[in-house]
Coordinates of C-alpha atoms and ligand atoms in Angstrom, one line a residue:
M1 CA 51.4 12.9 -13.5
S2 CA 52.1 13.2 -9.7
T3 CA 54.3 15.7 -8.0
S4 CA 56.2 15.7 -4.7
E5 CA 53.5 17.9 -3.1
G6 CA 50.9 15.3 -3.9
G7 CA 48.3 15.2 -6.6
T8 CA 48.6 16.0 -10.3
V9 CA 50.3 18.9 -12.0
D10 CA 46.8 20.5 -12.2
D11 CA 46.3 20.0 -8.5
R12 CA 49.6 21.7 -7.8
F13 CA 48.9 24.8 -9.8
M14 CA 45.3 25.0 -8.6
R15 CA 46.7 24.8 -5.0
L16 CA 48.7 27.9 -5.9
A17 CA 45.7 29.7 -7.3
L18 CA 43.8 28.9 -4.1
A19 CA 46.6 30.3 -2.0
L20 CA 46.6 33.5 -4.1
G21 CA 42.8 33.8 -3.8
R22 CA 42.9 33.5 0.0
R23 CA 45.1 36.5 0.2
N24 CA 42.3 39.0 -0.4
L25 CA 39.6 37.2 1.6
G26 CA 37.7 39.9 3.5
R27 CA 38.7 42.7 1.0
T28 CA 36.8 41.9 -2.2
W29 CA 33.1 41.9 -1.1
P30 CA 30.6 41.9 -2.7
N31 CA 32.7 39.8 -5.0
P32 CA 34.5 36.5 -4.2
S33 CA 38.3 36.6 -3.8
V34 CA 39.5 34.5 -6.8
G35 CA 43.0 33.3 -7.6
A36 CA 44.4 32.8 -11.1
V37 CA 47.7 31.5 -12.4
V38 CA 48.9 31.4 -16.0
V39 CA 51.2 28.5 -16.8
A40 CA 53.3 28.2 -20.0
G41 CA 55.6 25.5 -21.3
A42 CA 55.5 21.9 -22.3
K43 CA 54.8 19.0 -19.9
G44 CA 57.5 18.7 -17.4
Q45 CA 58.8 22.2 -18.2
E46 CA 55.9 24.3 -16.9
R47 CA 56.6 27.8 -15.7
I48 CA 54.4 30.4 -14.1
V49 CA 54.1 33.5 -16.3
G50 CA 51.3 35.3 -14.6
Q51 CA 49.3 35.4 -11.5
G52 CA 46.4 37.5 -10.1
V53 CA 43.9 37.8 -7.3
T54 CA 40.7 39.7 -7.3
A55 CA 41.6 43.3 -6.3
P56 CA 40.3 44.9 -3.1
G57 CA 36.7 46.1 -3.7
G58 CA 36.2 43.2 -6.1
R59 CA 37.6 44.6 -9.3
P60 CA 39.5 44.0 -11.5
H61 CA 38.8 40.3 -11.4
A62 CA 41.7 37.9 -11.0
E63 CA 42.0 36.7 -14.6
P64 CA 42.7 40.0 -16.4
L65 CA 45.4 40.7 -13.8
A66 CA 47.1 37.3 -14.4
L67 CA 46.8 37.7 -18.1
E68 CA 48.2 41.2 -18.1
M69 CA 51.2 39.9 -16.1
A70 CA 51.7 37.1 -18.6
G71 CA 51.5 39.4 -21.7
D72 CA 52.5 37.5 -24.9
A73 CA 53.5 34.4 -22.8
A74 CA 49.7 33.7 -22.3
R75 CA 49.6 32.5 -26.0
G76 CA 49.2 28.7 -25.9
A77 CA 49.3 28.7 -22.0
T78 CA 47.0 27.2 -19.4
L79 CA 45.0 29.3 -17.1
Y80 CA 44.2 28.0 -13.6
V81 CA 41.4 29.8 -11.8
T82 CA 39.6 29.0 -8.5
L83 CA 36.1 30.0 -9.8
E84 CA 34.4 29.7 -13.2
P85 CA 35.4 32.8 -15.2
C86 CA 32.6 35.3 -15.6
S87 CA 30.7 35.6 -18.9
H88 CA 28.5 38.6 -18.1
Y89 CA 28.9 42.4 -18.5
G90 CA 28.9 43.6 -14.9
A91 CA 31.1 46.3 -13.5
T92 CA 33.9 44.8 -15.7
P93 CA 33.7 43.1 -19.2
P94 CA 33.5 39.3 -19.2
C95 CA 36.7 37.5 -18.2
V96 CA 36.0 34.8 -20.8
D97 CA 36.5 37.4 -23.6
A98 CA 39.9 38.4 -22.1
I99 CA 40.9 34.8 -21.8
I100 CA 40.1 34.0 -25.4
A101 CA 41.6 37.2 -26.7
A102 CA 44.9 36.5 -24.8
G103 CA 45.3 33.2 -26.7
I104 CA 45.0 30.8 -23.7
T105 CA 44.4 27.3 -25.0
R106 CA 43.4 25.4 -21.8
V107 CA 41.4 26.6 -18.8
V108 CA 41.4 24.6 -15.5
T109 CA 38.8 25.7 -12.9
A110 CA 37.8 24.5 -9.4
I111 CA 34.1 25.2 -9.2
D112 CA 31.2 26.6 -11.2
D113 CA 30.2 30.2 -10.3
P114 CA 26.6 30.0 -8.8
D115 CA 26.0 33.6 -9.7
P116 CA 22.9 33.4 -12.0
R117 CA 24.6 35.7 -14.4
V118 CA 27.3 33.1 -14.9
A119 CA 26.2 29.6 -13.7
G120 CA 27.9 27.4 -16.3
R121 CA 27.9 30.0 -19.1
G122 CA 31.5 30.9 -18.5
H123 CA 32.6 27.3 -19.0
A124 CA 30.3 26.8 -22.0
R125 CA 31.6 30.0 -23.8
I126 CA 35.2 28.9 -23.3
A127 CA 34.5 25.5 -24.7
E128 CA 32.6 26.9 -27.7
A129 CA 35.6 29.0 -28.5
G130 CA 37.6 25.8 -28.9
L131 CA 39.7 26.0 -25.7
A132 CA 40.1 22.8 -23.6
V133 CA 38.3 23.0 -20.3
A134 CA 38.8 21.0 -17.1
S135 CA 36.6 21.8 -14.1
G136 CA 36.2 20.4 -10.6
I137 CA 39.9 20.5 -9.7
L138 CA 40.3 20.8 -5.9
A139 CA 36.6 21.6 -5.8
D140 CA 36.0 21.0 -2.1
E141 CA 38.8 23.4 -1.1
A142 CA 37.6 26.0 -3.5
A143 CA 34.0 25.7 -2.3
R144 CA 35.2 26.3 1.3
D145 CA 37.2 29.4 0.3
H146 CA 34.2 30.7 -1.7
R147 CA 31.7 29.7 0.9
G148 CA 30.6 33.3 1.5
H149 CA 30.0 34.0 -2.2
I150 CA 28.1 30.7 -2.5
T151 CA 25.8 31.3 0.5
R152 CA 25.2 34.9 -0.5
V153 CA 24.2 34.0 -4.0
T154 CA 22.3 30.8 -3.3
Q155 CA 20.8 31.5 0.2
G156 CA 20.8 35.3 0.3
R157 CA 22.9 35.5 3.5
P158 CA 26.6 35.8 4.3
S159 CA 28.5 32.7 5.5
L160 CA 29.0 32.7 9.2
H161 CA 32.1 31.6 11.2
L162 CA 31.4 31.3 14.9
K163 CA 34.3 31.7 17.3
L164 CA 33.9 30.6 20.9
A165 CA 36.4 30.5 23.7
R166 CA 35.7 28.3 26.7
T167 CA 37.4 27.3 29.9
K168 CA 38.5 23.7 30.3
D169 CA 35.3 23.0 32.2
G170 CA 33.1 24.5 29.4
F171 CA 32.3 28.1 30.5
A172 CA 32.4 31.2 28.3
A173 CA 32.6 33.6 31.2
G174 CA 32.9 33.6 35.0
A175 CA 30.5 35.3 37.4
P176 CA 28.9 38.5 36.1
D177 CA 31.4 41.4 36.0
E178 CA 34.4 39.1 36.3
R179 CA 36.7 39.6 33.3
L180 CA 38.1 36.2 32.5
R181 CA 41.0 35.7 30.1
I182 CA 40.4 32.2 28.6
T183 CA 42.8 32.0 25.7
G184 CA 46.5 32.8 25.3
P185 CA 48.4 35.1 22.9
I186 CA 48.9 32.5 20.1
A187 CA 45.2 31.7 19.9
D188 CA 44.4 35.4 20.0
G189 CA 46.8 35.9 17.0
A190 CA 44.8 33.3 15.1
V191 CA 41.6 35.0 15.9
H192 CA 43.0 38.3 14.6
L193 CA 43.9 36.5 11.3
W194 CA 40.3 35.2 11.0
R195 CA 39.1 38.8 11.5
A196 CA 41.4 40.0 8.7
H197 CA 39.9 37.4 6.4
A198 CA 36.3 38.3 7.2
D199 CA 34.1 41.0 5.6
A200 CA 32.7 41.9 9.0
I201 CA 33.0 40.9 12.7
L202 CA 29.7 40.4 14.4
V203 CA 28.9 40.6 18.2
G204 CA 25.8 40.8 20.3
I205 CA 25.1 43.8 22.6
G206 CA 25.7 41.6 25.6
T207 CA 29.3 41.0 24.6
A208 CA 29.7 44.6 23.5
R209 CA 28.7 45.8 26.9
A210 CA 30.4 43.1 29.0
D211 CA 33.8 43.1 27.3
D212 CA 33.9 46.6 25.6
P213 CA 35.9 45.0 22.8
S214 CA 37.7 46.9 20.0
L215 CA 37.2 44.1 17.4
T216 CA 40.2 45.3 15.3
V217 CA 43.0 43.4 13.6
R218 CA 46.1 44.0 15.7
L219 CA 48.7 41.9 13.8
P220 CA 52.0 43.4 12.6
G221 CA 51.6 44.5 9.0
L222 CA 47.8 43.8 9.0
W223 CA 46.5 46.6 11.2
Q224 CA 44.8 48.2 8.1
R225 CA 42.8 45.0 7.5
S226 CA 40.3 45.6 10.2
P227 CA 36.9 44.8 8.7
L228 CA 33.5 46.4 9.3
R229 CA 32.3 45.9 12.9
I230 CA 28.6 45.0 13.5
V231 CA 26.7 45.0 16.7
L232 CA 23.2 43.4 17.0
D233 CA 21.5 45.7 19.5
S234 CA 17.7 45.6 19.4
N235 CA 17.2 48.6 21.8
L236 CA 20.4 50.6 21.0
R237 CA 22.0 50.1 24.4
L238 CA 25.5 50.5 23.0
S239 CA 27.3 53.1 25.2
P240 CA 28.8 56.3 23.6
A241 CA 31.8 55.7 25.9
S242 CA 32.5 52.2 24.4
H243 CA 35.7 51.5 22.3
L244 CA 33.5 50.6 19.4
V245 CA 31.6 53.9 19.3
R246 CA 34.7 56.1 20.1
S247 CA 36.7 54.6 17.2
A248 CA 33.8 54.5 14.7
R249 CA 35.2 57.4 12.6
D250 CA 38.4 55.3 11.9
I251 CA 36.9 51.8 11.6
P252 CA 33.4 51.5 10.1
T253 CA 30.8 50.4 12.6
L254 CA 27.3 49.3 12.0
V255 CA 24.6 48.7 14.5
V256 CA 21.6 46.5 13.6
T257 CA 18.5 47.4 15.5
T258 CA 14.7 47.2 15.5
R259 CA 11.9 49.6 15.1
S260 CA 11.5 49.9 18.9
A261 CA 14.9 51.5 19.4
P262 CA 14.8 55.0 20.8
I263 CA 15.4 57.7 18.2
H264 CA 17.7 59.7 20.5
A265 CA 20.0 56.7 20.8
K266 CA 20.1 56.4 17.0
R267 CA 21.0 60.1 16.7
M268 CA 23.6 59.9 19.4
L269 CA 25.3 56.9 17.6
G270 CA 25.1 58.7 14.2
S271 CA 26.9 61.7 15.7
F272 CA 29.8 59.4 16.4
G273 CA 29.8 58.1 12.8
V274 CA 28.0 54.8 13.7
E275 CA 25.5 53.7 11.1
T276 CA 22.3 52.0 12.2
I277 CA 20.0 49.8 10.2
Q278 CA 16.6 48.5 11.2
V279 CA 15.6 44.9 10.7
D280 CA 12.5 42.9 11.7
A281 CA 12.1 41.9 15.3
C282 CA 11.0 38.4 16.6
P283 CA 7.7 38.3 18.6
H284 CA 9.7 38.8 21.9
G285 CA 11.4 42.0 20.6
R286 CA 14.8 40.5 19.8
I287 CA 16.4 40.9 16.4
D288 CA 15.3 38.4 13.8
L289 CA 18.6 36.9 12.8
S290 CA 17.6 35.7 9.4
S291 CA 16.3 39.1 8.5
A292 CA 19.5 40.7 9.8
L293 CA 21.7 38.4 7.8
S294 CA 19.7 38.8 4.6
Q295 CA 20.0 42.6 4.9
L296 CA 23.7 42.3 5.4
A297 CA 23.9 40.1 2.3
E298 CA 22.0 42.8 0.4
R299 CA 24.7 45.3 1.4
G300 CA 27.2 42.9 -0.2
L301 CA 28.7 41.2 2.8
T302 CA 29.7 37.6 2.1
R303 CA 31.8 36.5 5.1
L304 CA 30.9 37.1 8.8
C305 CA 33.0 36.2 11.8
C306 CA 30.9 36.1 15.0
E307 CA 32.7 36.5 18.2
G308 CA 30.0 36.2 20.7
G309 CA 28.7 35.7 23.0
P310 CA 27.2 32.4 23.9
H311 CA 23.6 33.6 23.7
L312 CA 24.0 34.9 20.2
A313 CA 25.9 31.7 19.2
E314 CA 23.0 29.6 20.5
A315 CA 20.4 31.7 18.7
L316 CA 22.4 31.6 15.4
A317 CA 22.7 27.8 15.7
A318 CA 19.0 27.4 16.5
S319 CA 18.2 29.3 13.3
D320 CA 20.7 27.1 11.4
L321 CA 22.8 30.1 10.3
V322 CA 26.2 28.7 11.4
D323 CA 28.6 27.4 8.7
V324 CA 31.9 27.1 10.5
C325 CA 32.5 27.0 14.3
T326 CA 35.8 27.2 16.1
L327 CA 35.9 26.2 19.7
I328 CA 39.0 27.3 21.5
T329 CA 39.5 25.6 24.9
G330 CA 41.8 27.2 27.4
P331 CA 43.9 25.3 30.0
R332 CA 42.1 26.7 33.1
A333 CA 39.0 25.4 34.9
I334 CA 36.9 27.9 36.8
G335 CA 34.6 25.5 38.7
A336 CA 30.9 26.0 38.8
G337 CA 28.9 29.3 38.4
G338 CA 29.9 30.5 35.0
L339 CA 28.0 30.9 31.7
P340 CA 28.1 27.7 29.6
A341 CA 29.9 28.3 26.3
V342 CA 28.0 25.8 24.2
G343 CA 24.3 25.5 24.5
E344 CA 22.0 22.7 23.3
A345 CA 21.2 24.0 19.8
L346 CA 24.9 24.6 18.9
N347 CA 25.9 21.2 20.4
G348 CA 23.2 19.5 18.4
R349 CA 24.2 21.2 15.1
L350 CA 27.9 20.4 15.5
R351 CA 27.2 16.7 16.4
G352 CA 24.5 16.3 13.8
A353 CA 24.8 15.4 10.1
G354 CA 26.4 17.9 7.8
F355 CA 29.1 19.1 10.2
S356 CA 32.5 17.6 10.5
V357 CA 35.8 18.4 12.2
T358 CA 38.1 20.0 9.7
E359 CA 40.9 21.1 12.0
A360 CA 42.2 20.4 15.5
R361 CA 45.3 22.0 16.7
A362 CA 47.1 23.5 19.7
F363 CA 47.7 27.2 20.0
G364 CA 50.2 27.2 22.9
S365 CA 48.3 25.7 25.8
D366 CA 44.9 26.2 24.1
L367 CA 43.2 23.6 22.0
S368 CA 41.3 24.8 18.9
V369 CA 38.8 22.6 17.1
T370 CA 37.0 23.7 13.9
Y371 CA 33.7 22.2 12.7
E372 CA 32.5 23.0 9.2
R373 CA 29.3 22.4 7.4
S374 CA 29.9 20.8 4.0
V375 CA 29.4 23.4 1.3
Ligands
AOF1 C1 35.7 36.2 -12.1 N1 36.8 36.6 -11.6 O1 38.1 37.4 -9.9 C2 35.7 37.4 -9.6 C3 34.5 37.0 -10.2 O2 30.1 43.1 -10.8 P1 31.2 42.4 -11.5 O3 31.4 42.6 -12.9 O4 32.5 42.6 -10.7 O5 30.9 40.8 -11.3 C4 30.7 40.2 -10.1 C5 30.6 38.7 -10.2 O6 31.7 38.2 -10.9 C6 30.5 38.1 -8.9 O7 29.1 38.0 -8.4 C7 31.0 36.7 -9.2 O8 30.0 35.9 -9.8 C8 32.1 37.0 -10.2 N2 33.3 37.1 -9.5 N3 34.5 36.4 -11.4 O9 35.6 35.8 -13.3 C9 36.9 37.1 -10.4 N4 35.8 38.0 -8.4
ZN2 ZN1 35.4 38.0 -14.3

């Protein structure tokens, strides 16, 4: 059956579950942010009797919250959930048990959970209990929303969204020491929303020193959604006078460094509440990006938003660690002499197989184009 919003009734309720799940992106790590909707009533008279999204910190899971809201109305109802319900005893009991006990008779899911503790067993247990199961509904959208969980579980690293601003003629910055505003307030608002939906914001030490950014979410009503801030700084050159260091007691700040970093710098950062972790270095002393990302995944991070600069972007692309890239082009040209925003490796990745443009839109006089790797 089709609806005015397009797609089947199942598509429509799954779309709602996906929208619910998106609400807590950035807040549920190490768990994915899952959405669940309980729908009761005969064909043509469906009504929503319960809804839930994975709670901040990752528990409770979405399904028990939705079932609790539905109460007795869950008997004979359909459950829509954006990820295969869990079947394992983890920090919480299996969601499949709660679903069966609540009297749900049909379960509709978007994608399998790649977590090896689940991996198909959730669907199997539900079917064995005699419930109807439909999976794969709006699977592509769900895979994009759960990209961080999928890359963490299957590749041992968080997903990475690269954000780059450039002038109309392709530069990321002007001459050294020149502060250049490339994007306008509407694009900046969008960037703050991406920050709010990330588990952590990542920058290189070059950007931290050149721009002295705060890397916080400064949107009305969302100021408390500032995620962890991470600086890649192989020699611990981050200044104690920087905004990042001075605000570290209020907003968690992590510096990823190498063995060659001076111990006094580590102590100094620690005294401001900045945590440092050591990862492997490349032969030329720089941070090994794969090793950094795998340590961040071990800490539970699933979704990183990288805001610069162009050297880090290029290095991440060269190591094939970029999943999503948003290029925001401002209206001004600066002429020659700046720092190119997009280098060869990134350009090659974005134009190569596996990446496609998923969104192109204007933010005021800025143009934003997002490229995504298929999940
Ligand atoms: C669900 N619903 O809302 C979420 C799920 O340590 P635990 O017990 O919290 O389990 C974590 C795993 O559960 C996580 O790796 C992922 O596979 C799944 N997340 N599952 O049924 C949810 N967030
Ligand atoms: Zn669960």
